[in-house]
Short mmCIF file of N, CA and C in Angstrom, two decimals:
data_model
loop_
_atom_site.label_atom_id
_atom_site.label_comp_id
_atom_site.label_asym_id
_atom_site.label_seq_id
_atom_site.Cartn_x
_atom_site.Cartn_y
_atom_site.Cartn_z
N GLY I 1 58.55 -198.78 -151.54
CA GLY I 1 58.14 -199.94 -152.30
C GLY I 1 58.01 -201.16 -151.43
N GLN I 2 57.42 -202.16 -152.00
CA GLN I 2 57.25 -203.42 -151.28
C GLN I 2 58.22 -204.45 -151.82
N ASP I 3 58.74 -205.29 -150.92
CA ASP I 3 59.57 -206.41 -151.36
C ASP I 3 58.65 -207.53 -151.79
N LYS I 4 58.93 -208.09 -152.97
CA LYS I 4 58.08 -209.14 -153.54
C LYS I 4 58.96 -210.29 -153.99
N ALA I 5 58.51 -211.51 -153.73
CA ALA I 5 59.18 -212.71 -154.22
C ALA I 5 58.17 -213.48 -155.06
N LYS I 6 58.63 -213.95 -156.24
CA LYS I 6 57.75 -214.72 -157.12
C LYS I 6 58.49 -215.98 -157.53
N PHE I 7 57.81 -217.11 -157.41
CA PHE I 7 58.37 -218.41 -157.78
C PHE I 7 57.44 -219.03 -158.81
N LYS I 8 58.02 -219.53 -159.90
CA LYS I 8 57.23 -220.21 -160.93
C LYS I 8 57.90 -221.54 -161.22
N GLY I 9 57.09 -222.53 -161.59
CA GLY I 9 57.65 -223.83 -161.92
C GLY I 9 56.57 -224.75 -162.44
N ASN I 10 56.94 -226.02 -162.55
CA ASN I 10 56.03 -227.06 -163.02
C ASN I 10 56.04 -228.21 -162.02
N GLY I 11 54.92 -228.92 -161.96
CA GLY I 11 54.84 -230.06 -161.06
C GLY I 11 53.67 -230.94 -161.40
N THR I 12 53.42 -231.91 -160.52
CA THR I 12 52.31 -232.85 -160.70
C THR I 12 51.32 -232.68 -159.55
N ILE I 13 50.13 -233.17 -159.76
CA ILE I 13 49.13 -233.26 -158.69
C ILE I 13 48.78 -234.72 -158.54
N ASN I 14 48.94 -235.24 -157.32
CA ASN I 14 48.73 -236.68 -157.06
C ASN I 14 49.54 -237.53 -158.03
N ASP I 15 50.79 -237.13 -158.26
CA ASP I 15 51.75 -237.86 -159.11
C ASP I 15 51.35 -237.96 -160.57
N SER I 16 50.49 -237.06 -161.06
CA SER I 16 50.16 -237.12 -162.48
C SER I 16 49.97 -235.71 -163.03
N GLY I 17 49.98 -235.63 -164.35
CA GLY I 17 49.75 -234.36 -165.02
C GLY I 17 51.01 -233.51 -165.11
N ASN I 18 50.86 -232.37 -165.77
CA ASN I 18 51.94 -231.39 -165.87
C ASN I 18 51.29 -230.03 -165.64
N TYR I 19 51.49 -229.51 -164.46
CA TYR I 19 50.85 -228.27 -164.04
C TYR I 19 51.88 -227.19 -163.82
N GLY I 20 51.52 -225.98 -164.18
CA GLY I 20 52.34 -224.83 -163.84
C GLY I 20 51.86 -224.26 -162.53
N PHE I 21 52.79 -223.65 -161.79
CA PHE I 21 52.37 -222.97 -160.57
C PHE I 21 53.13 -221.66 -160.43
N MET I 22 52.51 -220.72 -159.75
CA MET I 22 53.13 -219.44 -159.45
C MET I 22 52.75 -219.07 -158.02
N LEU I 23 53.78 -218.80 -157.22
CA LEU I 23 53.58 -218.32 -155.86
C LEU I 23 54.10 -216.90 -155.79
N THR I 24 53.35 -216.02 -155.18
CA THR I 24 53.79 -214.64 -154.98
C THR I 24 53.64 -214.30 -153.51
N ALA I 25 54.71 -213.81 -152.90
CA ALA I 25 54.69 -213.37 -151.50
C ALA I 25 55.16 -211.92 -151.46
N VAL I 26 54.44 -211.09 -150.72
CA VAL I 26 54.78 -209.68 -150.61
C VAL I 26 55.00 -209.33 -149.14
N ASP I 27 56.16 -208.73 -148.86
CA ASP I 27 56.48 -208.22 -147.52
C ASP I 27 55.99 -206.79 -147.48
N GLY I 28 54.76 -206.59 -147.06
CA GLY I 28 54.17 -205.26 -147.09
C GLY I 28 53.32 -205.02 -145.86
N ASP I 29 52.35 -204.16 -145.99
CA ASP I 29 51.44 -203.88 -144.89
C ASP I 29 50.02 -203.90 -145.43
N PRO I 30 49.32 -205.03 -145.41
CA PRO I 30 49.74 -206.27 -144.77
C PRO I 30 50.59 -207.14 -145.69
N ASP I 31 51.24 -208.18 -145.10
CA ASP I 31 51.92 -209.19 -145.91
C ASP I 31 50.86 -209.95 -146.71
N THR I 32 51.18 -210.31 -147.95
CA THR I 32 50.20 -211.02 -148.78
C THR I 32 50.82 -212.25 -149.43
N PHE I 33 49.94 -213.15 -149.88
CA PHE I 33 50.35 -214.42 -150.48
C PHE I 33 49.34 -214.76 -151.58
N ARG I 34 49.86 -215.24 -152.72
CA ARG I 34 48.98 -215.71 -153.79
C ARG I 34 49.55 -217.00 -154.36
N ILE I 35 48.65 -217.91 -154.72
CA ILE I 35 49.05 -219.14 -155.42
C ILE I 35 48.09 -219.36 -156.58
N LYS I 36 48.66 -219.73 -157.72
CA LYS I 36 47.87 -220.05 -158.91
C LYS I 36 48.44 -221.35 -159.50
N ILE I 37 47.55 -222.26 -159.88
CA ILE I 37 47.94 -223.55 -160.49
C ILE I 37 47.13 -223.72 -161.76
N TRP I 38 47.78 -224.13 -162.83
CA TRP I 38 47.08 -224.29 -164.11
C TRP I 38 47.73 -225.39 -164.94
N TRP I 39 47.04 -225.79 -166.01
CA TRP I 39 47.63 -226.67 -167.02
C TRP I 39 47.39 -226.02 -168.37
N GLU I 40 48.24 -226.36 -169.33
CA GLU I 40 48.13 -225.79 -170.67
C GLU I 40 47.76 -226.88 -171.66
N ASP I 41 46.84 -226.54 -172.58
CA ASP I 41 46.44 -227.50 -173.61
C ASP I 41 47.41 -227.43 -174.79
N ALA I 42 47.12 -228.19 -175.84
CA ALA I 42 48.02 -228.26 -177.01
C ALA I 42 48.21 -226.90 -177.68
N ASN I 43 47.25 -225.99 -177.50
CA ASN I 43 47.35 -224.65 -178.07
C ASN I 43 47.96 -223.64 -177.10
N GLU I 44 48.51 -224.16 -176.00
CA GLU I 44 49.15 -223.36 -174.96
C GLU I 44 48.18 -222.42 -174.24
N ALA I 45 46.88 -222.74 -174.28
CA ALA I 45 45.89 -221.98 -173.52
C ALA I 45 45.92 -222.46 -172.07
N GLU I 46 45.86 -221.51 -171.13
CA GLU I 46 45.88 -221.86 -169.72
C GLU I 46 44.49 -222.27 -169.24
N HIS I 47 44.45 -223.33 -168.44
CA HIS I 47 43.23 -223.79 -167.78
C HIS I 47 43.52 -223.78 -166.29
N VAL I 48 42.94 -222.82 -165.58
CA VAL I 48 43.24 -222.63 -164.16
C VAL I 48 42.60 -223.73 -163.33
N VAL I 49 43.41 -224.38 -162.50
CA VAL I 49 42.94 -225.40 -161.57
C VAL I 49 42.61 -224.74 -160.23
N TYR I 50 43.47 -223.83 -159.79
CA TYR I 50 43.25 -223.13 -158.53
C TYR I 50 43.92 -221.76 -158.59
N ASP I 51 43.25 -220.77 -158.08
CA ASP I 51 43.81 -219.42 -157.97
C ASP I 51 43.09 -218.74 -156.83
N ASN I 52 43.83 -218.31 -155.81
CA ASN I 52 43.15 -217.63 -154.71
C ASN I 52 42.80 -216.19 -155.08
N GLY I 53 42.99 -215.83 -156.35
CA GLY I 53 42.41 -214.62 -156.89
C GLY I 53 43.31 -213.41 -156.95
N PHE I 54 43.96 -213.10 -155.87
CA PHE I 54 44.84 -211.95 -155.82
C PHE I 54 45.71 -212.09 -154.58
N ASP I 55 46.60 -211.15 -154.38
CA ASP I 55 47.48 -211.21 -153.21
C ASP I 55 46.64 -211.09 -151.94
N GLN I 56 46.45 -212.22 -151.25
CA GLN I 56 45.60 -212.29 -150.07
C GLN I 56 46.40 -211.90 -148.83
N PRO I 57 45.86 -211.03 -147.99
CA PRO I 57 46.55 -210.73 -146.74
C PRO I 57 46.58 -211.96 -145.84
N ILE I 58 47.71 -212.19 -145.20
CA ILE I 58 47.80 -213.30 -144.26
C ILE I 58 47.40 -212.77 -142.89
N ASP I 59 46.69 -213.60 -142.12
CA ASP I 59 46.20 -213.13 -140.82
C ASP I 59 46.97 -213.75 -139.66
N GLY I 60 48.15 -214.27 -139.96
CA GLY I 60 49.01 -214.80 -138.91
C GLY I 60 50.41 -214.95 -139.45
N GLY I 61 51.38 -214.82 -138.60
CA GLY I 61 52.77 -214.95 -139.04
C GLY I 61 53.23 -213.71 -139.78
N SER I 62 54.34 -213.84 -140.47
CA SER I 62 54.93 -212.69 -141.14
C SER I 62 55.76 -213.18 -142.32
N ILE I 63 55.69 -212.46 -143.44
CA ILE I 63 56.53 -212.75 -144.59
C ILE I 63 57.71 -211.80 -144.56
N VAL I 64 58.91 -212.35 -144.60
CA VAL I 64 60.14 -211.55 -144.67
C VAL I 64 60.93 -212.04 -145.86
N ILE I 65 61.28 -211.15 -146.77
CA ILE I 65 61.99 -211.53 -147.98
C ILE I 65 63.44 -211.07 -147.88
N HIS I 66 64.34 -212.02 -148.07
CA HIS I 66 65.78 -211.74 -148.02
C HIS I 66 66.35 -211.90 -149.41
N GLN I 67 67.24 -211.02 -149.79
CA GLN I 67 67.90 -211.14 -151.10
C GLN I 67 68.96 -212.22 -151.02
N GLY I 68 68.96 -213.12 -152.01
CA GLY I 68 69.94 -214.20 -152.05
C GLY I 68 71.29 -213.67 -152.48
N GLU I 69 72.30 -214.53 -152.29
CA GLU I 69 73.65 -214.13 -152.68
C GLU I 69 73.96 -214.55 -154.08
#
């Protein structure tokens, strides 16, 4: 199997708005990275601001995932 880390949260862009974000990093062959940013309307529908589409292979460096304590 592959080790995967996923982080989700909320933040602002240029100090405004309320955006959700999700980062996914996979320690695999190759190592991959994905980022998605969106906002939700009053009906909780997602409106994607940015998404690199899928777990993109990185062409430099290395992702190593360590289990926290």
